[in-house]
Amino acid sequence: MSGIDDSQTPLPRRTARGTDTLPPPHRLPPSLAGNTSLPYPAIGQEMAELRLQIPGVQGCVLGGVDGLLITHNLQNDVDPNELAALAATTYGLGRQVGLRLGQGDFQQSTVRNADGHLSVYAVSPQALLAVVGEDTVNVARLHLHAPAVAERLAALLASAPPR
């Protein structure tokens, strides 16, 4: 017995027949590289500004909550597709923590490692911003600037024409 009463805040579960009780999937914007009708210059500018404002930021990934890459500005050996998947995994864990503790929707999570940081921010119900930083990055400053960038990215993605 886990000690958690699932009747108060049940998690989505699959039934024995294989039908899905999860919420319907959200439609993600198409790849910015493949669709020039999206506002990708403005999205790229927002991500570049974050790198300029916060010394030590190595790059950003904009991805879906399903782990698919939308776009990135990484300039190191990190695979942006893998980072988009890691951001979605971080989101999934944070979302479950919020549900279990009754603390609301996921907003942000940071992982600190020996040589750097990964911070993941909610952009919209469908998108996430992952920011990779060196160990010297000022995380407090990043947390002050990144939520505003995420809000602007959400507005830009919302203004994109449907596919």
mmCIF file with all atom_site columns, C-alpha atoms in Angstrom:
data_model
loop_
_atom_site.group_PDB
_atom_site.id
_atom_site.type_symbol
_atom_site.label_atom_id
_atom_site.label_alt_id
_atom_site.label_comp_id
_atom_site.label_asym_id
_atom_site.label_entity_id
_atom_site.label_seq_id
_atom_site.pdbx_PDB_ins_code
_atom_site.Cartn_x
_atom_site.Cartn_y
_atom_site.Cartn_z
_atom_site.occupancy
_atom_site.B_iso_or_equiv
_atom_site.pdbx_formal_charge
_atom_site.auth_seq_id
_atom_site.auth_comp_id
_atom_site.auth_asym_id
_atom_site.auth_atom_id
_atom_site.pdbx_PDB_model_num
ATOM 1   C CA . MET A 1 1   ? 0.000  0.000  0.000   1.00 0.00 ? 1   MET A CA 1
ATOM 2   C CA . SER A 1 2   ? 1.464  3.357  -1.010  1.00 0.00 ? 2   SER A CA 1
ATOM 3   C CA . GLY A 1 3   ? -0.306 5.429  1.613   1.00 0.00 ? 3   GLY A CA 1
ATOM 4   C CA . ILE A 1 4   ? -1.741 7.735  -1.051  1.00 0.00 ? 4   ILE A CA 1
ATOM 5   C CA . ASP A 1 5   ? -5.496 7.834  -1.527  1.00 0.00 ? 5   ASP A CA 1
ATOM 6   C CA . ASP A 1 6   ? -6.003 7.763  -5.310  1.00 0.00 ? 6   ASP A CA 1
ATOM 7   C CA . SER A 1 7   ? -9.704 8.504  -4.928  1.00 0.00 ? 7   SER A CA 1
ATOM 8   C CA . GLN A 1 8   ? -8.936 12.114 -3.981  1.00 0.00 ? 8   GLN A CA 1
ATOM 9   C CA . THR A 1 9   ? -6.701 12.954 -6.948  1.00 0.00 ? 9   THR A CA 1
ATOM 10  C CA . PRO A 1 10  ? -6.718 10.040 -9.362  1.00 0.00 ? 10  PRO A CA 1
ATOM 11  C CA . LEU A 1 11  ? -3.962 9.916  -11.926 1.00 0.00 ? 11  LEU A CA 1
ATOM 12  C CA . PRO A 1 12  ? -4.797 9.105  -15.531 1.00 0.00 ? 12  PRO A CA 1
ATOM 13  C CA . ARG A 1 13  ? -4.714 5.349  -16.002 1.00 0.00 ? 13  ARG A CA 1
ATOM 14  C CA . ARG A 1 14  ? -5.244 2.919  -18.832 1.00 0.00 ? 14  ARG A CA 1
ATOM 15  C CA . THR A 1 15  ? -8.135 0.537  -18.409 1.00 0.00 ? 15  THR A CA 1
ATOM 16  C CA . ALA A 1 16  ? -7.928 -3.222 -18.792 1.00 0.00 ? 16  ALA A CA 1
ATOM 17  C CA . ARG A 1 17  ? -9.519 -3.020 -22.249 1.00 0.00 ? 17  ARG A CA 1
ATOM 18  C CA . GLY A 1 18  ? -6.726 -0.704 -23.407 1.00 0.00 ? 18  GLY A CA 1
ATOM 19  C CA . THR A 1 19  ? -8.934 2.343  -23.809 1.00 0.00 ? 19  THR A CA 1
ATOM 20  C CA . ASP A 1 20  ? -7.341 5.567  -22.808 1.00 0.00 ? 20  ASP A CA 1
ATOM 21  C CA . THR A 1 21  ? -8.465 7.651  -19.862 1.00 0.00 ? 21  THR A CA 1
ATOM 22  C CA . LEU A 1 22  ? -5.757 10.233 -20.495 1.00 0.00 ? 22  LEU A CA 1
ATOM 23  C CA . PRO A 1 23  ? -6.807 13.664 -21.739 1.00 0.00 ? 23  PRO A CA 1
ATOM 24  C CA . PRO A 1 24  ? -6.880 14.010 -25.533 1.00 0.00 ? 24  PRO A CA 1
ATOM 25  C CA . PRO A 1 25  ? -3.536 14.994 -27.044 1.00 0.00 ? 25  PRO A CA 1
ATOM 26  C CA . HIS A 1 26  ? -2.922 18.654 -27.757 1.00 0.00 ? 26  HIS A CA 1
ATOM 27  C CA . ARG A 1 27  ? -2.036 19.647 -31.262 1.00 0.00 ? 27  ARG A CA 1
ATOM 28  C CA . LEU A 1 28  ? 1.529  20.934 -31.370 1.00 0.00 ? 28  LEU A CA 1
ATOM 29  C CA . PRO A 1 29  ? 2.720  23.593 -33.745 1.00 0.00 ? 29  PRO A CA 1
ATOM 30  C CA . PRO A 1 30  ? 4.592  22.191 -36.750 1.00 0.00 ? 30  PRO A CA 1
ATOM 31  C CA . SER A 1 31  ? 8.362  22.294 -36.861 1.00 0.00 ? 31  SER A CA 1
ATOM 32  C CA . LEU A 1 32  ? 9.646  25.814 -37.186 1.00 0.00 ? 32  LEU A CA 1
ATOM 33  C CA . ALA A 1 33  ? 12.236 24.650 -39.675 1.00 0.00 ? 33  ALA A CA 1
ATOM 34  C CA . GLY A 1 34  ? 9.601  23.132 -41.943 1.00 0.00 ? 34  GLY A CA 1
ATOM 35  C CA . ASN A 1 35  ? 6.947  25.852 -41.891 1.00 0.00 ? 35  ASN A CA 1
ATOM 36  C CA . THR A 1 36  ? 7.949  29.396 -42.739 1.00 0.00 ? 36  THR A CA 1
ATOM 37  C CA . SER A 1 37  ? 4.457  30.689 -41.913 1.00 0.00 ? 37  SER A CA 1
ATOM 38  C CA . LEU A 1 38  ? 5.260  30.343 -38.208 1.00 0.00 ? 38  LEU A CA 1
ATOM 39  C CA . PRO A 1 39  ? 6.735  33.363 -36.444 1.00 0.00 ? 39  PRO A CA 1
ATOM 40  C CA . TYR A 1 40  ? 10.102 31.615 -36.133 1.00 0.00 ? 40  TYR A CA 1
ATOM 41  C CA . PRO A 1 41  ? 12.288 34.737 -36.463 1.00 0.00 ? 41  PRO A CA 1
ATOM 42  C CA . ALA A 1 42  ? 10.557 36.217 -33.394 1.00 0.00 ? 42  ALA A CA 1
ATOM 43  C CA . ILE A 1 43  ? 10.803 32.913 -31.528 1.00 0.00 ? 43  ILE A CA 1
ATOM 44  C CA . GLY A 1 44  ? 14.481 32.645 -32.400 1.00 0.00 ? 44  GLY A CA 1
ATOM 45  C CA . GLN A 1 45  ? 14.989 36.239 -31.270 1.00 0.00 ? 45  GLN A CA 1
ATOM 46  C CA . GLU A 1 46  ? 13.370 35.552 -27.885 1.00 0.00 ? 46  GLU A CA 1
ATOM 47  C CA . MET A 1 47  ? 15.613 32.551 -27.331 1.00 0.00 ? 47  MET A CA 1
ATOM 48  C CA . ALA A 1 48  ? 18.705 34.484 -28.446 1.00 0.00 ? 48  ALA A CA 1
ATOM 49  C CA . GLU A 1 49  ? 17.860 37.372 -26.095 1.00 0.00 ? 49  GLU A CA 1
ATOM 50  C CA . LEU A 1 50  ? 17.754 34.957 -23.164 1.00 0.00 ? 50  LEU A CA 1
ATOM 51  C CA . ARG A 1 51  ? 21.247 33.750 -24.041 1.00 0.00 ? 51  ARG A CA 1
ATOM 52  C CA . LEU A 1 52  ? 22.459 37.353 -24.209 1.00 0.00 ? 52  LEU A CA 1
ATOM 53  C CA . GLN A 1 53  ? 20.766 38.477 -20.977 1.00 0.00 ? 53  GLN A CA 1
ATOM 54  C CA . ILE A 1 54  ? 22.040 35.603 -18.846 1.00 0.00 ? 54  ILE A CA 1
ATOM 55  C CA . PRO A 1 55  ? 25.772 34.871 -19.003 1.00 0.00 ? 55  PRO A CA 1
ATOM 56  C CA . GLY A 1 56  ? 26.439 31.149 -18.896 1.00 0.00 ? 56  GLY A CA 1
ATOM 57  C CA . VAL A 1 57  ? 23.341 30.105 -20.843 1.00 0.00 ? 57  VAL A CA 1
ATOM 58  C CA . GLN A 1 58  ? 24.581 27.656 -23.468 1.00 0.00 ? 58  GLN A CA 1
ATOM 59  C CA . GLY A 1 59  ? 21.356 27.396 -25.402 1.00 0.00 ? 59  GLY A CA 1
ATOM 60  C CA . CYS A 1 60  ? 17.639 26.817 -25.421 1.00 0.00 ? 60  CYS A CA 1
ATOM 61  C CA . VAL A 1 61  ? 15.287 24.172 -26.753 1.00 0.00 ? 61  VAL A CA 1
ATOM 62  C CA . LEU A 1 62  ? 11.624 24.762 -27.468 1.00 0.00 ? 62  LEU A CA 1
ATOM 63  C CA . GLY A 1 63  ? 9.819  21.447 -27.456 1.00 0.00 ? 63  GLY A CA 1
ATOM 64  C CA . GLY A 1 64  ? 6.442  19.884 -26.992 1.00 0.00 ? 64  GLY A CA 1
ATOM 65  C CA . VAL A 1 65  ? 5.233  18.260 -23.814 1.00 0.00 ? 65  VAL A CA 1
ATOM 66  C CA . ASP A 1 66  ? 5.349  15.027 -25.848 1.00 0.00 ? 66  ASP A CA 1
ATOM 67  C CA . GLY A 1 67  ? 9.126  15.349 -26.189 1.00 0.00 ? 67  GLY A CA 1
ATOM 68  C CA . LEU A 1 68  ? 9.251  16.429 -29.829 1.00 0.00 ? 68  LEU A CA 1
ATOM 69  C CA . LEU A 1 69  ? 11.600 19.224 -30.828 1.00 0.00 ? 69  LEU A CA 1
ATOM 70  C CA . ILE A 1 70  ? 10.102 22.449 -32.155 1.00 0.00 ? 70  ILE A CA 1
ATOM 71  C CA . THR A 1 71  ? 13.286 24.514 -32.472 1.00 0.00 ? 71  THR A CA 1
ATOM 72  C CA . HIS A 1 72  ? 16.555 25.250 -30.669 1.00 0.00 ? 72  HIS A CA 1
ATOM 73  C CA . ASN A 1 73  ? 19.610 27.493 -30.568 1.00 0.00 ? 73  ASN A CA 1
ATOM 74  C CA . LEU A 1 74  ? 22.097 25.101 -28.958 1.00 0.00 ? 74  LEU A CA 1
ATOM 75  C CA . GLN A 1 75  ? 25.681 25.601 -30.033 1.00 0.00 ? 75  GLN A CA 1
ATOM 76  C CA . ASN A 1 76  ? 27.300 22.639 -28.296 1.00 0.00 ? 76  ASN A CA 1
ATOM 77  C CA . ASP A 1 77  ? 27.354 18.868 -28.673 1.00 0.00 ? 77  ASP A CA 1
ATOM 78  C CA . VAL A 1 78  ? 24.007 18.322 -26.940 1.00 0.00 ? 78  VAL A CA 1
ATOM 79  C CA . ASP A 1 79  ? 21.448 16.646 -29.199 1.00 0.00 ? 79  ASP A CA 1
ATOM 80  C CA . PRO A 1 80  ? 18.427 19.011 -29.262 1.00 0.00 ? 80  PRO A CA 1
ATOM 81  C CA . ASN A 1 81  ? 16.040 16.094 -29.868 1.00 0.00 ? 81  ASN A CA 1
ATOM 82  C CA . GLU A 1 82  ? 17.308 14.333 -26.749 1.00 0.00 ? 82  GLU A CA 1
ATOM 83  C CA . LEU A 1 83  ? 17.063 17.545 -24.751 1.00 0.00 ? 83  LEU A CA 1
ATOM 84  C CA . ALA A 1 84  ? 13.455 18.066 -25.888 1.00 0.00 ? 84  ALA A CA 1
ATOM 85  C CA . ALA A 1 85  ? 12.689 14.536 -24.678 1.00 0.00 ? 85  ALA A CA 1
ATOM 86  C CA . LEU A 1 86  ? 14.443 15.168 -21.343 1.00 0.00 ? 86  LEU A CA 1
ATOM 87  C CA . ALA A 1 87  ? 12.473 18.392 -20.911 1.00 0.00 ? 87  ALA A CA 1
ATOM 88  C CA . ALA A 1 88  ? 9.226  16.485 -21.464 1.00 0.00 ? 88  ALA A CA 1
ATOM 89  C CA . THR A 1 89  ? 10.317 13.881 -18.915 1.00 0.00 ? 89  THR A CA 1
ATOM 90  C CA . THR A 1 90  ? 11.090 16.647 -16.415 1.00 0.00 ? 90  THR A CA 1
ATOM 91  C CA . TYR A 1 91  ? 7.680  18.158 -17.139 1.00 0.00 ? 91  TYR A CA 1
ATOM 92  C CA . GLY A 1 92  ? 5.976  14.803 -16.600 1.00 0.00 ? 92  GLY A CA 1
ATOM 93  C CA . LEU A 1 93  ? 7.603  14.314 -13.219 1.00 0.00 ? 93  LEU A CA 1
ATOM 94  C CA . GLY A 1 94  ? 6.867  17.896 -12.170 1.00 0.00 ? 94  GLY A CA 1
ATOM 95  C CA . ARG A 1 95  ? 3.270  17.576 -13.311 1.00 0.00 ? 95  ARG A CA 1
ATOM 96  C CA . GLN A 1 96  ? 2.778  14.446 -11.204 1.00 0.00 ? 96  GLN A CA 1
ATOM 97  C CA . VAL A 1 97  ? 4.352  16.126 -8.172  1.00 0.00 ? 97  VAL A CA 1
ATOM 98  C CA . GLY A 1 98  ? 1.951  19.048 -8.589  1.00 0.00 ? 98  GLY A CA 1
ATOM 99  C CA . LEU A 1 99  ? -1.027 16.689 -8.847  1.00 0.00 ? 99  LEU A CA 1
ATOM 100 C CA . ARG A 1 100 ? -0.023 14.589 -5.847  1.00 0.00 ? 100 ARG A CA 1
ATOM 101 C CA . LEU A 1 101 ? 0.705  17.562 -3.624  1.00 0.00 ? 101 LEU A CA 1
ATOM 102 C CA . GLY A 1 102 ? -2.241 19.617 -4.825  1.00 0.00 ? 102 GLY A CA 1
ATOM 103 C CA . GLN A 1 103 ? 0.073  22.452 -5.877  1.00 0.00 ? 103 GLN A CA 1
ATOM 104 C CA . GLY A 1 104 ? -1.373 23.141 -9.310  1.00 0.00 ? 104 GLY A CA 1
ATOM 105 C CA . ASP A 1 105 ? 0.068  23.090 -12.797 1.00 0.00 ? 105 ASP A CA 1
ATOM 106 C CA . PHE A 1 106 ? 3.743  22.655 -13.663 1.00 0.00 ? 106 PHE A CA 1
ATOM 107 C CA . GLN A 1 107 ? 5.625  25.925 -14.061 1.00 0.00 ? 107 GLN A CA 1
ATOM 108 C CA . GLN A 1 108 ? 9.366  25.304 -13.729 1.00 0.00 ? 108 GLN A CA 1
ATOM 109 C CA . SER A 1 109 ? 11.965 22.755 -12.679 1.00 0.00 ? 109 SER A CA 1
ATOM 110 C CA . THR A 1 110 ? 15.745 22.979 -12.424 1.00 0.00 ? 110 THR A CA 1
ATOM 111 C CA . VAL A 1 111 ? 18.273 20.161 -12.273 1.00 0.00 ? 111 VAL A CA 1
ATOM 112 C CA . ARG A 1 112 ? 21.725 21.083 -10.992 1.00 0.00 ? 112 ARG A CA 1
ATOM 113 C CA . ASN A 1 113 ? 24.652 18.867 -11.963 1.00 0.00 ? 113 ASN A CA 1
ATOM 114 C CA . ALA A 1 114 ? 28.361 19.091 -11.186 1.00 0.00 ? 114 ALA A CA 1
ATOM 115 C CA . ASP A 1 115 ? 29.095 21.073 -14.348 1.00 0.00 ? 115 ASP A CA 1
ATOM 116 C CA . GLY A 1 116 ? 25.839 22.815 -15.190 1.00 0.00 ? 116 GLY A CA 1
ATOM 117 C CA . HIS A 1 117 ? 22.104 23.260 -14.983 1.00 0.00 ? 117 HIS A CA 1
ATOM 118 C CA . LEU A 1 118 ? 19.000 22.353 -16.939 1.00 0.00 ? 118 LEU A CA 1
ATOM 119 C CA . SER A 1 119 ? 15.920 24.452 -16.310 1.00 0.00 ? 119 SER A CA 1
ATOM 120 C CA . VAL A 1 120 ? 12.568 23.609 -17.876 1.00 0.00 ? 120 VAL A CA 1
ATOM 121 C CA . TYR A 1 121 ? 9.763  26.181 -18.044 1.00 0.00 ? 121 TYR A CA 1
ATOM 122 C CA . ALA A 1 122 ? 6.140  25.734 -19.062 1.00 0.00 ? 122 ALA A CA 1
ATOM 123 C CA . VAL A 1 123 ? 5.419  27.807 -22.161 1.00 0.00 ? 123 VAL A CA 1
ATOM 124 C CA . SER A 1 124 ? 1.861  26.613 -22.782 1.00 0.00 ? 124 SER A CA 1
ATOM 125 C CA . PRO A 1 125 ? -0.142 23.431 -22.221 1.00 0.00 ? 125 PRO A CA 1
ATOM 126 C CA . GLN A 1 126 ? 1.634  22.066 -25.310 1.00 0.00 ? 126 GLN A CA 1
ATOM 127 C CA . ALA A 1 127 ? 5.157  23.531 -25.188 1.00 0.00 ? 127 ALA A CA 1
ATOM 128 C CA . LEU A 1 128 ? 8.204  23.738 -22.927 1.00 0.00 ? 128 LEU A CA 1
ATOM 129 C CA . LEU A 1 129 ? 11.345 25.859 -22.870 1.00 0.00 ? 129 LEU A CA 1
ATOM 130 C CA . ALA A 1 130 ? 14.502 24.052 -21.762 1.00 0.00 ? 130 ALA A CA 1
ATOM 131 C CA . VAL A 1 131 ? 17.546 26.155 -20.927 1.00 0.00 ? 131 VAL A CA 1
ATOM 132 C CA . VAL A 1 132 ? 21.025 24.647 -20.599 1.00 0.00 ? 132 VAL A CA 1
ATOM 133 C CA . GLY A 1 133 ? 23.476 26.589 -18.455 1.00 0.00 ? 133 GLY A CA 1
ATOM 134 C CA . GLU A 1 134 ? 27.058 26.254 -17.329 1.00 0.00 ? 134 GLU A CA 1
ATOM 135 C CA . ASP A 1 135 ? 27.785 25.714 -13.648 1.00 0.00 ? 135 ASP A CA 1
ATOM 136 C CA . THR A 1 136 ? 28.475 29.454 -13.360 1.00 0.00 ? 136 THR A CA 1
ATOM 137 C CA . VAL A 1 137 ? 25.060 30.572 -14.635 1.00 0.00 ? 137 VAL A CA 1
ATOM 138 C CA . ASN A 1 138 ? 23.150 32.814 -12.232 1.00 0.00 ? 138 ASN A CA 1
ATOM 139 C CA . VAL A 1 139 ? 20.110 30.610 -11.724 1.00 0.00 ? 139 VAL A CA 1
ATOM 140 C CA . ALA A 1 140 ? 18.203 33.268 -9.769  1.00 0.00 ? 140 ALA A CA 1
ATOM 141 C CA . ARG A 1 141 ? 18.625 35.707 -12.657 1.00 0.00 ? 141 ARG A CA 1
ATOM 142 C CA . LEU A 1 142 ? 17.572 32.995 -15.107 1.00 0.00 ? 142 LEU A CA 1
ATOM 143 C CA . HIS A 1 143 ? 14.423 32.372 -13.055 1.00 0.00 ? 143 HIS A CA 1
ATOM 144 C CA . LEU A 1 144 ? 13.630 36.104 -13.202 1.00 0.00 ? 144 LEU A CA 1
ATOM 145 C CA . HIS A 1 145 ? 13.955 36.368 -16.996 1.00 0.00 ? 145 HIS A CA 1
ATOM 146 C CA . ALA A 1 146 ? 12.883 32.984 -18.361 1.00 0.00 ? 146 ALA A CA 1
ATOM 147 C CA . PRO A 1 147 ? 9.194  33.046 -17.286 1.00 0.00 ? 147 PRO A CA 1
ATOM 148 C CA . ALA A 1 148 ? 8.657  36.288 -19.212 1.00 0.00 ? 148 ALA A CA 1
ATOM 149 C CA . VAL A 1 149 ? 10.368 34.756 -22.251 1.00 0.00 ? 149 VAL A CA 1
ATOM 150 C CA . ALA A 1 150 ? 8.105  31.707 -21.892 1.00 0.00 ? 150 ALA A CA 1
ATOM 151 C CA . GLU A 1 151 ? 5.031  33.973 -21.854 1.00 0.00 ? 151 GLU A CA 1
ATOM 152 C CA . ARG A 1 152 ? 6.170  35.753 -25.014 1.00 0.00 ? 152 ARG A CA 1
ATOM 153 C CA . LEU A 1 153 ? 6.912  32.410 -26.687 1.00 0.00 ? 153 LEU A CA 1
ATOM 154 C CA . ALA A 1 154 ? 3.408  31.219 -25.777 1.00 0.00 ? 154 ALA A CA 1
ATOM 155 C CA . ALA A 1 155 ? 1.910  34.293 -27.410 1.00 0.00 ? 155 ALA A CA 1
ATOM 156 C CA . LEU A 1 156 ? 4.005  33.744 -30.544 1.00 0.00 ? 156 LEU A CA 1
ATOM 157 C CA . LEU A 1 157 ? 3.030  30.072 -30.769 1.00 0.00 ? 157 LEU A CA 1
ATOM 158 C CA . ALA A 1 158 ? -0.629 30.947 -30.212 1.00 0.00 ? 158 ALA A CA 1
ATOM 159 C CA . SER A 1 159 ? -0.489 33.436 -33.077 1.00 0.00 ? 159 SER A CA 1
ATOM 160 C CA . ALA A 1 160 ? 0.857  30.821 -35.494 1.00 0.00 ? 160 ALA A CA 1
ATOM 161 C CA . PRO A 1 161 ? -1.668 29.858 -38.153 1.00 0.00 ? 161 PRO A CA 1
ATOM 162 C CA . PRO A 1 162 ? -3.154 26.360 -37.782 1.00 0.00 ? 162 PRO A CA 1
ATOM 163 C CA . ARG A 1 163 ? -1.645 23.746 -40.017 1.00 0.00 ? 163 ARG A CA 1
#
